[in-house]
Amino acid sequence: MNVAYMPFTHISESIARRLYALVGPVAVYQPIKSRIPEALPAMADAGLVEIRTPVPHDEERLTAALREFFNWAQMNPASSSAGVGYFGARQGTVPFFDETVINRIRTDIQHYGESDGRSDDPDALFRARLFLALAQDNDMTVHSLQRDLGEFRAMEQAFIESLEDTDETSFRRGMVKSGVWEEDAGARHTLQRLRYWGTLAAVDSPHMMVTTSPAAVDALLEHLGETTGLKKWHQCEIPLPEADSPPALMPYLNDLAAATSPETAEPSELERCIDKTTSGPVAPMTLYLAANCTPGQFIGQMIEISPREEECQGTGPWRHTLILLVAK
């Protein structure tokens, strides 16, 4: 089964390892082949992920547009990270995609707030990839800051624990024991992320989607729940298997996705796939099912187009769409 990580193009090694233990290597789509994050090839070499660039053309144009955007952002700083302020303020609209700087600015102003375009818009795919590239840079910056903050918090905790007679000092151990809060990147511009990520997924035709973003799943339930029948199927906690063990969930997920009727694969059967003797970390997960809606049809609904018949069918015997939400 072809499993894709949704709706992001950046993934940390810790998340990649967690997902690998559950469903095997996940496909991580890249909007620009020449700008793949440095850590991703190492994860691919380890078999944790598969790097895919479903749309390889327009590389030079995309790179030039992205470079121009960051040059503009550096001259108009709005936050500590170039482009983050603009990315956060514009609600997902992507600037600068015409021929000259003046025309780009004029077009951006004139079309601010309009829809992102449909499949008959020749620039829709270009804008989608440019948006994903900007989102990727933002996600990587936020992840780096959170990692640095976590390391600082660990050093702070170690320092407090090393002090003698801490009860007689102004330090309180309980003040530094809380974990580092991590933002759900999917909570920003959720619909744009889903739609633009879906433009790449429609080309690659994944059989199943996995995510770590509750906001992304909530948006899909709200906007596609009625049209696709997407609903929660099962929720549980799964002990992660050992590193050399096969993916814990794949036997059940393959059977469920290919079942003539989903009722033939009751949620209770998932519990039988779980090795409860494992003493390692536990992964809370929630499985969602869109019965009798193929992954191609579901992705077509996601990007708000009417996909061609061959796109609706996808590949393989999978009749139903599965979305797995795994806690970080």
PDB file of N, CA and C in Angstrom, residues 158-207:
ATOM      1  N   ALA A 158      18.291  20.006  33.984  1.00  0.00           N
ATOM      2  CA  ALA A 158      19.494  19.385  34.543  1.00  0.00           C
ATOM      3  C   ALA A 158      20.199  20.326  35.517  1.00  0.00           C
ATOM      4  N   PHE A 159      20.219  21.611  35.181  1.00  0.00           N
ATOM      5  CA  PHE A 159      20.855  22.592  36.067  1.00  0.00           C
ATOM      6  C   PHE A 159      20.114  22.693  37.393  1.00  0.00           C
ATOM      7  N   ILE A 160      18.793  22.735  37.333  1.00  0.00           N
ATOM      8  CA  ILE A 160      17.999  22.844  38.563  1.00  0.00           C
ATOM      9  C   ILE A 160      18.196  21.610  39.431  1.00  0.00           C
ATOM     10  N   GLU A 161      18.200  20.433  38.781  1.00  0.00           N
ATOM     11  CA  GLU A 161      18.356  19.195  39.538  1.00  0.00           C
ATOM     12  C   GLU A 161      19.740  19.091  40.174  1.00  0.00           C
ATOM     13  N   SER A 162      20.721  19.757  39.596  1.00  0.00           N
ATOM     14  CA  SER A 162      22.082  19.670  40.125  1.00  0.00           C
ATOM     15  C   SER A 162      22.316  20.580  41.324  1.00  0.00           C
ATOM     16  N   LEU A 163      21.396  21.507  41.546  1.00  0.00           N
ATOM     17  CA  LEU A 163      21.563  22.436  42.667  1.00  0.00           C
ATOM     18  C   LEU A 163      21.253  21.738  43.984  1.00  0.00           C
ATOM     19  N   GLU A 164      21.975  22.078  44.998  1.00  0.00           N
ATOM     20  CA  GLU A 164      21.695  21.575  46.337  1.00  0.00           C
ATOM     21  C   GLU A 164      20.769  22.542  47.064  1.00  0.00           C
ATOM     22  N   ASP A 165      19.958  21.975  47.950  1.00  0.00           N
ATOM     23  CA  ASP A 165      19.048  22.783  48.754  1.00  0.00           C
ATOM     24  C   ASP A 165      18.187  23.682  47.873  1.00  0.00           C
ATOM     25  N   THR A 166      17.593  23.104  46.830  1.00  0.00           N
ATOM     26  CA  THR A 166      16.800  23.929  45.926  1.00  0.00           C
ATOM     27  C   THR A 166      15.557  24.501  46.605  1.00  0.00           C
ATOM     28  N   ASP A 167      15.096  23.833  47.661  1.00  0.00           N
ATOM     29  CA  ASP A 167      13.914  24.346  48.339  1.00  0.00           C
ATOM     30  C   ASP A 167      14.191  25.682  49.018  1.00  0.00           C
ATOM     31  N   GLU A 168      15.476  25.965  49.265  1.00  0.00           N
ATOM     32  CA  GLU A 168      15.823  27.216  49.916  1.00  0.00           C
ATOM     33  C   GLU A 168      16.238  28.282  48.917  1.00  0.00           C
ATOM     34  N   THR A 169      16.151  27.974  47.652  1.00  0.00           N
ATOM     35  CA  THR A 169      16.482  28.956  46.623  1.00  0.00           C
ATOM     36  C   THR A 169      15.210  29.473  45.992  1.00  0.00           C
ATOM     37  N   SER A 170      15.372  30.382  45.077  1.00  0.00           N
ATOM     38  CA  SER A 170      14.210  30.942  44.392  1.00  0.00           C
ATOM     39  C   SER A 170      13.744  30.051  43.256  1.00  0.00           C
ATOM     40  N   PHE A 171      14.474  28.950  42.994  1.00  0.00           N
ATOM     41  CA  PHE A 171      14.094  28.042  41.918  1.00  0.00           C
ATOM     42  C   PHE A 171      13.065  27.038  42.427  1.00  0.00           C
ATOM     43  N   ARG A 172      12.140  26.709  41.564  1.00  0.00           N
ATOM     44  CA  ARG A 172      11.149  25.682  41.857  1.00  0.00           C
ATOM     45  C   ARG A 172      11.224  24.620  40.765  1.00  0.00           C
ATOM     46  N   ARG A 173      11.487  23.401  41.161  1.00  0.00           N
ATOM     47  CA  ARG A 173      11.663  22.351  40.172  1.00  0.00           C
ATOM     48  C   ARG A 173      10.415  22.145  39.334  1.00  0.00           C
ATOM     49  N   GLY A 174       9.268  22.288  39.937  1.00  0.00           N
ATOM     50  CA  GLY A 174       8.032  22.060  39.202  1.00  0.00           C
ATOM     51  C   GLY A 174       7.815  23.036  38.072  1.00  0.00           C
ATOM     52  N   MET A 175       8.477  24.185  38.123  1.00  0.00           N
ATOM     53  CA  MET A 175       8.285  25.199  37.092  1.00  0.00           C
ATOM     54  C   MET A 175       8.954  24.809  35.783  1.00  0.00           C
ATOM     55  N   VAL A 176       9.914  23.903  35.808  1.00  0.00           N
ATOM     56  CA  VAL A 176      10.656  23.576  34.591  1.00  0.00           C
ATOM     57  C   VAL A 176      10.437  22.139  34.135  1.00  0.00           C
ATOM     58  N   LYS A 177       9.492  21.451  34.740  1.00  0.00           N
ATOM     59  CA  LYS A 177       9.280  20.053  34.374  1.00  0.00           C
ATOM     60  C   LYS A 177       8.270  19.873  33.251  1.00  0.00           C
ATOM     61  N   SER A 178       7.538  20.924  32.916  1.00  0.00           N
ATOM     62  CA  SER A 178       6.555  20.786  31.852  1.00  0.00           C
ATOM     63  C   SER A 178       7.246  20.654  30.508  1.00  0.00           C
ATOM     64  N   GLY A 179       6.613  19.902  29.600  1.00  0.00           N
ATOM     65  CA  GLY A 179       7.189  19.703  28.283  1.00  0.00           C
ATOM     66  C   GLY A 179       7.073  20.954  27.423  1.00  0.00           C
ATOM     67  N   VAL A 180       7.773  20.914  26.304  1.00  0.00           N
ATOM     68  CA  VAL A 180       7.748  22.031  25.375  1.00  0.00           C
ATOM     69  C   VAL A 180       6.496  21.915  24.515  1.00  0.00           C
ATOM     70  N   TRP A 181       5.703  22.978  24.505  1.00  0.00           N
ATOM     71  CA  TRP A 181       4.496  22.975  23.693  1.00  0.00           C
ATOM     72  C   TRP A 181       4.879  23.032  22.221  1.00  0.00           C
ATOM     73  N   GLU A 182       4.252  22.171  21.405  1.00  0.00           N
ATOM     74  CA  GLU A 182       4.557  22.119  19.984  1.00  0.00           C
ATOM     75  C   GLU A 182       3.308  22.460  19.182  1.00  0.00           C
ATOM     76  N   GLU A 183       3.435  23.448  18.335  1.00  0.00           N
ATOM     77  CA  GLU A 183       2.313  23.914  17.542  1.00  0.00           C
ATOM     78  C   GLU A 183       1.941  22.890  16.470  1.00  0.00           C
ATOM     79  N   ASP A 184       0.650  22.751  16.213  1.00  0.00           N
ATOM     80  CA  ASP A 184       0.176  21.946  15.104  1.00  0.00           C
ATOM     81  C   ASP A 184       0.296  22.793  13.846  1.00  0.00           C
ATOM     82  N   ALA A 185       1.315  22.506  13.033  1.00  0.00           N
ATOM     83  CA  ALA A 185       1.543  23.318  11.832  1.00  0.00           C
ATOM     84  C   ALA A 185       0.347  23.274  10.892  1.00  0.00           C
ATOM     85  N   GLY A 186      -0.408  22.190  10.944  1.00  0.00           N
ATOM     86  CA  GLY A 186      -1.575  22.082  10.082  1.00  0.00           C
ATOM     87  C   GLY A 186      -2.713  22.992  10.478  1.00  0.00           C
ATOM     88  N   ALA A 187      -2.624  23.626  11.630  1.00  0.00           N
ATOM     89  CA  ALA A 187      -3.679  24.525  12.073  1.00  0.00           C
ATOM     90  C   ALA A 187      -3.600  25.875  11.369  1.00  0.00           C
ATOM     91  N   ARG A 188      -2.510  26.131  10.670  1.00  0.00           N
ATOM     92  CA  ARG A 188      -2.372  27.375   9.920  1.00  0.00           C
ATOM     93  C   ARG A 188      -2.672  27.115   8.449  1.00  0.00           C
ATOM     94  N   HIS A 189      -3.627  27.878   7.916  1.00  0.00           N
ATOM     95  CA  HIS A 189      -3.980  27.759   6.498  1.00  0.00           C
ATOM     96  C   HIS A 189      -4.320  26.315   6.146  1.00  0.00           C
ATOM     97  N   THR A 190      -5.159  25.715   6.982  1.00  0.00           N
ATOM     98  CA  THR A 190      -5.420  24.280   6.862  1.00  0.00           C
ATOM     99  C   THR A 190      -6.004  23.904   5.504  1.00  0.00           C
ATOM    100  N   LEU A 191      -7.031  24.626   5.067  1.00  0.00           N
ATOM    101  CA  LEU A 191      -7.669  24.275   3.802  1.00  0.00           C
ATOM    102  C   LEU A 191      -6.724  24.467   2.623  1.00  0.00           C
ATOM    103  N   GLN A 192      -5.915  25.542   2.678  1.00  0.00           N
ATOM    104  CA  GLN A 192      -4.949  25.753   1.597  1.00  0.00           C
ATOM    105  C   GLN A 192      -3.914  24.627   1.566  1.00  0.00           C
ATOM    106  N   ARG A 193      -3.433  24.238   2.744  1.00  0.00           N
ATOM    107  CA  ARG A 193      -2.464  23.140   2.803  1.00  0.00           C
ATOM    108  C   ARG A 193      -3.054  21.866   2.210  1.00  0.00           C
ATOM    109  N   LEU A 194      -4.265  21.543   2.599  1.00  0.00           N
ATOM    110  CA  LEU A 194      -4.895  20.320   2.110  1.00  0.00           C
ATOM    111  C   LEU A 194      -5.105  20.376   0.602  1.00  0.00           C
ATOM    112  N   ARG A 195      -5.602  21.505   0.113  1.00  0.00           N
ATOM    113  CA  ARG A 195      -5.878  21.614  -1.314  1.00  0.00           C
ATOM    114  C   ARG A 195      -4.598  21.553  -2.130  1.00  0.00           C
ATOM    115  N   TYR A 196      -3.575  22.294  -1.694  1.00  0.00           N
ATOM    116  CA  TYR A 196      -2.342  22.332  -2.468  1.00  0.00           C
ATOM    117  C   TYR A 196      -1.577  21.006  -2.358  1.00  0.00           C
ATOM    118  N   TRP A 197      -1.579  20.422  -1.172  1.00  0.00           N
ATOM    119  CA  TRP A 197      -0.960  19.095  -1.032  1.00  0.00           C
ATOM    120  C   TRP A 197      -1.697  18.085  -1.911  1.00  0.00           C
ATOM    121  N   GLY A 198      -3.013  18.215  -1.985  1.00  0.00           N
ATOM    122  CA  GLY A 198      -3.808  17.315  -2.794  1.00  0.00           C
ATOM    123  C   GLY A 198      -3.486  17.385  -4.275  1.00  0.00           C
ATOM    124  N   THR A 199      -3.021  18.543  -4.763  1.00  0.00           N
ATOM    125  CA  THR A 199      -2.659  18.646  -6.174  1.00  0.00           C
ATOM    126  C   THR A 199      -1.482  17.743  -6.504  1.00  0.00           C
ATOM    127  N   LEU A 200      -0.558  17.562  -5.554  1.00  0.00           N
ATOM    128  CA  LEU A 200       0.552  16.638  -5.759  1.00  0.00           C
ATOM    129  C   LEU A 200       0.092  15.192  -5.559  1.00  0.00           C
ATOM    130  N   ALA A 201      -0.755  14.982  -4.556  1.00  0.00           N
ATOM    131  CA  ALA A 201      -1.246  13.625  -4.289  1.00  0.00           C
ATOM    132  C   ALA A 201      -2.067  13.093  -5.460  1.00  0.00           C
ATOM    133  N   ALA A 202      -2.793  13.984  -6.162  1.00  0.00           N
ATOM    134  CA  ALA A 202      -3.602  13.538  -7.296  1.00  0.00           C
ATOM    135  C   ALA A 202      -2.732  12.968  -8.407  1.00  0.00           C
ATOM    136  N   VAL A 203      -1.502  13.460  -8.519  1.00  0.00           N
ATOM    137  CA  VAL A 203      -0.577  12.953  -9.530  1.00  0.00           C
ATOM    138  C   VAL A 203       0.026  11.622  -9.083  1.00  0.00           C
ATOM    139  N   ASP A 204       0.329  11.490  -7.799  1.00  0.00           N
ATOM    140  CA  ASP A 204       0.993  10.297  -7.281  1.00  0.00           C
ATOM    141  C   ASP A 204       0.028   9.158  -6.964  1.00  0.00           C
ATOM    142  N   SER A 205      -1.239   9.472  -6.695  1.00  0.00           N
ATOM    143  CA  SER A 205      -2.279   8.481  -6.397  1.00  0.00           C
ATOM    144  C   SER A 205      -1.940   7.586  -5.213  1.00  0.00           C
ATOM    145  N   PRO A 206      -1.815   8.146  -3.998  1.00  0.00           N
ATOM    146  CA  PRO A 206      -1.577   7.298  -2.825  1.00  0.00           C
ATOM    147  C   PRO A 206      -2.810   6.471  -2.488  1.00  0.00           C
ATOM    148  N   HIS A 207      -2.593   5.366  -1.804  1.00  0.00           N
ATOM    149  CA  HIS A 207      -3.697   4.488  -1.410  1.00  0.00           C
ATOM    150  C   HIS A 207      -4.212   4.797  -0.019  1.00  0.00           C
TER     151      HIS A 207
END
